[in-house]
Coordinates of C-alpha atoms in Angstrom, one line a residue:
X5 CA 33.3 57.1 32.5
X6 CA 36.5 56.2 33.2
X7 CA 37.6 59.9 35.1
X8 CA 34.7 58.7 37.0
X9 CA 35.2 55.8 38.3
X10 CA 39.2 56.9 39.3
X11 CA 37.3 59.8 41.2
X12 CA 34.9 57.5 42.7
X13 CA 38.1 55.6 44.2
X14 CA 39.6 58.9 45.5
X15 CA 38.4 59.3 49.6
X16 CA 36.7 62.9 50.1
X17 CA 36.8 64.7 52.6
X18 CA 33.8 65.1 54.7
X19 CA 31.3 67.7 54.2
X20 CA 31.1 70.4 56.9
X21 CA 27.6 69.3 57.9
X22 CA 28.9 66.2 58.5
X23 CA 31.5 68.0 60.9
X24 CA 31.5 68.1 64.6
X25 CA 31.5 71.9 65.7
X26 CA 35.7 73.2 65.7
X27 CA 36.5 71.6 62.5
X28 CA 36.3 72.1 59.3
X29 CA 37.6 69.5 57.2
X30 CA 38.7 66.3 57.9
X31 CA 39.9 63.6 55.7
X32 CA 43.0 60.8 55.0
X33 CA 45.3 62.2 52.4
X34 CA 46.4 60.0 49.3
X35 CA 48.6 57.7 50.7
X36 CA 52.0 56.4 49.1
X37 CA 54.4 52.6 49.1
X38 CA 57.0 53.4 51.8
X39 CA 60.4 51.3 51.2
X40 CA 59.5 48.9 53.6
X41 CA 56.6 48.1 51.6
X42 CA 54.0 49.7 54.4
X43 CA 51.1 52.6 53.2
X44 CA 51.8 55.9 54.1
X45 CA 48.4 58.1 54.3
X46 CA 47.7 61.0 57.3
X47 CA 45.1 62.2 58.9
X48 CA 44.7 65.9 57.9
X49 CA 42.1 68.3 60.3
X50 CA 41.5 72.1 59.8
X51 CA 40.4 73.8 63.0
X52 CA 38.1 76.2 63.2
X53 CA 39.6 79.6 64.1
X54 CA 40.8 79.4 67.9
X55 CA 40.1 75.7 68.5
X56 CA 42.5 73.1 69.4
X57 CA 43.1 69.4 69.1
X58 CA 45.4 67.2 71.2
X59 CA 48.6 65.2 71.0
X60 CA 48.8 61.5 72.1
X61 CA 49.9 62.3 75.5
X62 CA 48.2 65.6 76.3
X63 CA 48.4 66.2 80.1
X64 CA 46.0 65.6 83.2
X65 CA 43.0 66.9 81.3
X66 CA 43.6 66.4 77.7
X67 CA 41.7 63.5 75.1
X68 CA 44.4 61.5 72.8
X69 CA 42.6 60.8 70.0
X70 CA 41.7 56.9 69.5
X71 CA 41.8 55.4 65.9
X72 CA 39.5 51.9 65.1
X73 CA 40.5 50.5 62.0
X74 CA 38.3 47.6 62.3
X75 CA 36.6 48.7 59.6
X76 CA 39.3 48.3 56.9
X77 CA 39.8 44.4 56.8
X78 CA 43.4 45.2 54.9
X79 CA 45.0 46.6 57.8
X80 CA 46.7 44.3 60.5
X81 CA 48.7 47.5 62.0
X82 CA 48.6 50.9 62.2
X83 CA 51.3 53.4 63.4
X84 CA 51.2 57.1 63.8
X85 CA 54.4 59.2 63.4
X86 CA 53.0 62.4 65.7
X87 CA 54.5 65.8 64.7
X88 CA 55.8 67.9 67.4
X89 CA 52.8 69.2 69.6
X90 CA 52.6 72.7 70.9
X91 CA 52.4 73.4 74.6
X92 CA 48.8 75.1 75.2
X93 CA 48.1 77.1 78.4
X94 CA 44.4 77.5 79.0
X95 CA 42.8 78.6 82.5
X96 CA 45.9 77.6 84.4
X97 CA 46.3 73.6 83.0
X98 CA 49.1 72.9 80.4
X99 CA 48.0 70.2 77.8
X100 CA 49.4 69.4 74.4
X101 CA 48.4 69.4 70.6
X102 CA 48.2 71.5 67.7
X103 CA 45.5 74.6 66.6
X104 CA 45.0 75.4 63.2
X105 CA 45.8 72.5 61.0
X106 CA 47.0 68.7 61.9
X107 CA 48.5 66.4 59.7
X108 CA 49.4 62.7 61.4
X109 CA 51.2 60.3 59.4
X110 CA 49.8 57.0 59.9
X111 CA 51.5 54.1 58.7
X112 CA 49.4 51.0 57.5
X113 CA 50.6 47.3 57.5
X114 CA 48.1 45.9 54.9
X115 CA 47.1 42.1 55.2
X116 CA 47.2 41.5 51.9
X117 CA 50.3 43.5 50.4
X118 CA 49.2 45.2 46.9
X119 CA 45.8 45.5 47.2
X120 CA 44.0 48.8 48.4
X121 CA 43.4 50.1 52.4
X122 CA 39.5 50.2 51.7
X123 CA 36.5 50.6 54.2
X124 CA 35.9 53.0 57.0
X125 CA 38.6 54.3 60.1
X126 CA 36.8 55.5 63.3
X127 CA 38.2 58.5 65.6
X128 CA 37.3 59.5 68.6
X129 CA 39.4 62.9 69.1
X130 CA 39.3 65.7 71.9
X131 CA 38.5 68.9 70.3
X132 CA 38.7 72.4 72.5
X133 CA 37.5 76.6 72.6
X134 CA 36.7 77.3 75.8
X135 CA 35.8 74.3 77.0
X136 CA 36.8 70.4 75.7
X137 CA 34.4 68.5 74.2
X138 CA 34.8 64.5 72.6
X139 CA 34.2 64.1 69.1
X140 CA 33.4 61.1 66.8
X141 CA 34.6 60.9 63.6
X142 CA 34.2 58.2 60.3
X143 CA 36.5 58.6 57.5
X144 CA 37.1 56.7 54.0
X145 CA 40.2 54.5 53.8
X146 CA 42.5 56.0 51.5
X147 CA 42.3 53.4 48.8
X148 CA 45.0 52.7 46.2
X149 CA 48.4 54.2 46.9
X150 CA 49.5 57.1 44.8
X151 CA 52.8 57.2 42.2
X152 CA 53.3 60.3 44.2
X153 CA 54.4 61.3 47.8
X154 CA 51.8 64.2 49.7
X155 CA 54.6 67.3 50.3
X156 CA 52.3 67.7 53.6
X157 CA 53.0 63.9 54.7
X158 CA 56.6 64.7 54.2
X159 CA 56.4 68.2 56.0
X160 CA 54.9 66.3 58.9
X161 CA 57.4 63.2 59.0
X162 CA 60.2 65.8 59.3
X163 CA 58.3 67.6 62.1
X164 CA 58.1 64.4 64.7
X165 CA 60.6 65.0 67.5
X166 CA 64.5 64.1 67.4
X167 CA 65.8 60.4 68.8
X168 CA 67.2 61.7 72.0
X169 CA 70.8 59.4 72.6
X170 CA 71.4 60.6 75.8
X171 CA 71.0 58.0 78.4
X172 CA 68.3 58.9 80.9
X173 CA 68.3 57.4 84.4
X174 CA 65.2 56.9 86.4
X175 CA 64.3 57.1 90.5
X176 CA 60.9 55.0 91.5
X177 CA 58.7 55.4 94.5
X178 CA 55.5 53.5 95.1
X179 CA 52.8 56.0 96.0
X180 CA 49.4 55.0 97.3
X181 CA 47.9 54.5 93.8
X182 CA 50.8 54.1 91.6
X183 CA 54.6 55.2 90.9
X184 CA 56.3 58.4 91.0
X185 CA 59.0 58.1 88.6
X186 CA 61.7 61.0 88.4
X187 CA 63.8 60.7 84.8
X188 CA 66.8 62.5 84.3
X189 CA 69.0 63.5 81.3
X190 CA 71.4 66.2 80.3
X191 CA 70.4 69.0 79.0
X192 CA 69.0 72.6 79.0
X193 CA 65.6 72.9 80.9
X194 CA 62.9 72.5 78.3
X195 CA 59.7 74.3 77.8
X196 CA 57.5 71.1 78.5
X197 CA 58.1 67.5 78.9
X198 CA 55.8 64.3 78.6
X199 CA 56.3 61.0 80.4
X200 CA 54.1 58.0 78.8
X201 CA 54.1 53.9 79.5
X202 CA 52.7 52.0 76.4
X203 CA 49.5 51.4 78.2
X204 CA 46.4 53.6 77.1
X205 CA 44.7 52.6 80.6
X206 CA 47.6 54.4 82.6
X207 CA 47.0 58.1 84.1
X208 CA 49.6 60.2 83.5
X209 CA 50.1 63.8 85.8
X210 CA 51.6 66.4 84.2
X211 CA 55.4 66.2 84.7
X212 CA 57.3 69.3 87.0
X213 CA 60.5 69.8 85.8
X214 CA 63.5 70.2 87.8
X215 CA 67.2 70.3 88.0
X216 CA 70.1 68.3 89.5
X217 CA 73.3 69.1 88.5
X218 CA 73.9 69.2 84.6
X219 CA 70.5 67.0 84.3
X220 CA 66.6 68.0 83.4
X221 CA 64.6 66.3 85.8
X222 CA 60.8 65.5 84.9
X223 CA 58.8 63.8 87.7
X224 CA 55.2 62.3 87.4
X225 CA 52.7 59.8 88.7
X226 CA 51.7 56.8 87.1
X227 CA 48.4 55.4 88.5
X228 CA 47.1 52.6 86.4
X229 CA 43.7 50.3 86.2
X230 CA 44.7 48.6 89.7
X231 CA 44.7 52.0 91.7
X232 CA 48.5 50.2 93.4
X233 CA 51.6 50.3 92.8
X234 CA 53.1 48.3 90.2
X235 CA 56.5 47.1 88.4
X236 CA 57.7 49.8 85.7
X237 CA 59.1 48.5 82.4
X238 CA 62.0 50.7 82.7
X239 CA 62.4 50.0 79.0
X240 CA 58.9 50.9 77.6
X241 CA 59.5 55.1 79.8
X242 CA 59.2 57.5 77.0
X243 CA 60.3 60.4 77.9
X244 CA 59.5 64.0 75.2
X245 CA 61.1 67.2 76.3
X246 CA 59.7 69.9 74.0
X247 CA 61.1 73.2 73.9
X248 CA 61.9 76.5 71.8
X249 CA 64.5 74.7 69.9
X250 CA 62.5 71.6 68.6
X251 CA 61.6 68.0 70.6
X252 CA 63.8 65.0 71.5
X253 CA 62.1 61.7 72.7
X254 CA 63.8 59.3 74.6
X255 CA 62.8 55.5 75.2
X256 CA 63.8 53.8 77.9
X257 CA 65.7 54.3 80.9
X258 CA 68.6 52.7 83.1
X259 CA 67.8 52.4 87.0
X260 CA 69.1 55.1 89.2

């Protein structure tokens, strides 16, 4: 009875009738006490053969996926530590994200410290073959925290892109419906880049990468709810420049 009722408190994954077509298992892995006292779990997806999923910032056509954890009354905050995505070519468009397998760290803040992340998290994720279709997803909380730490949430940790400590400078332009804001940084030219604002709302183009000097340049529009142009938070820029070598974010930038 006992082995029961610890296996009752362990989240499954869901079945695969319970699947939305291009995956075939999703779940939250065991999650573990962090030394700041937050709940480590991660959100672990295996793709179907060929199908793809998407970071948080995919491109022009791409669907970050959207977590609700309104359903788990324990959990004030909730902060995912994304791996370094993959740049995907399909039909001409560049978007990116991961095939295969994802596993997202996702650190919890629990109201209540000590007691268990229970209840439901809802996802709504962008899942892609040919074509890109929106999924919906309900997954278990992942309970009590485990004495031990999941190798594949520490895998995954290590994977999340380099602090860039380069200074980056930034050029503005008002365009009809937005900005057009051109960062620059030192560097070799990079595979891909992604430029992002801390506003889900805001449209993002894909960024063309350029030269100038000894800098990478990455320009792209910002349009946000307003359709005008607006002031940038120079400090809340992120700026990801993903290449052969590995990924280096960088927050902020300084007025050119």
């Amino acid at each position: 009875m006992l082995s029961a009722g610890l296996a009752a408190l362990v989240p499954l994954p869901l079945a695969a009738a319970d699947l939305p077509p291009g995956l075939e298992q999703a779940e939250l892995l065991p999650a573990h006490l962090t030394a700041d006292g937050t709940v480590m779990t991660a959100l672990h997806l295996d793709l179907a053969p060929d199908w793809k999923t998407y970071w948080r910032s995919p491109g022009e056509t791409g669907l970050p996926p959207v977590f609700d954890w309104s359903g788990a009354p324990n959990v004030t905050r909730a902060v995912a530590h994304w791996p370094q995505p993959e740049v995907i070519e399909s039909d001409g468009s560049r978007t990116l994200g991961y095939h295969d397998q994802l596993i997202l760290p996702i650190e919890l803040t629990p109201a209540t410290p000590g007691q268990p992340i229970e209840g439901k998290v809802a996802i709504d994720l962008g899942l892609c073959l040919n074509i890109c279709v929106p999924a919906h997803l309900e997954l278990s909380a992942p309970g009590p925290v485990s004495a031990g730490v999941d190798p594949r949430i520490t895998a995954a940790l290590a994977s999340a892109p380099a602090e860039g400590t380069a200074t980056v400078t930034c050029t503005v332009t008002e365009i009809e419906d937005g900005l057009r804001v051109t960062a620059a940084v030192p560097g070799s030219p990079p595979e891909a880049a992604a430029m992002e604002l801390d506003a889900p709302d805001m449209w993002v183009s894909q960024p063309e990468l350029g030269r100038d000097g000894a800098a990478v340049t990455a320009t792209a529009d910002f349009v946000g709810p307003s359709g005008k142009p607006f002031a940038l938070d120079h400090a809340a820029l992120r700026l990801t420049l993903i290449g052969d070598g590995g990924a280096v974010e960088y927050q902020g930038c300084t007025p050119a």
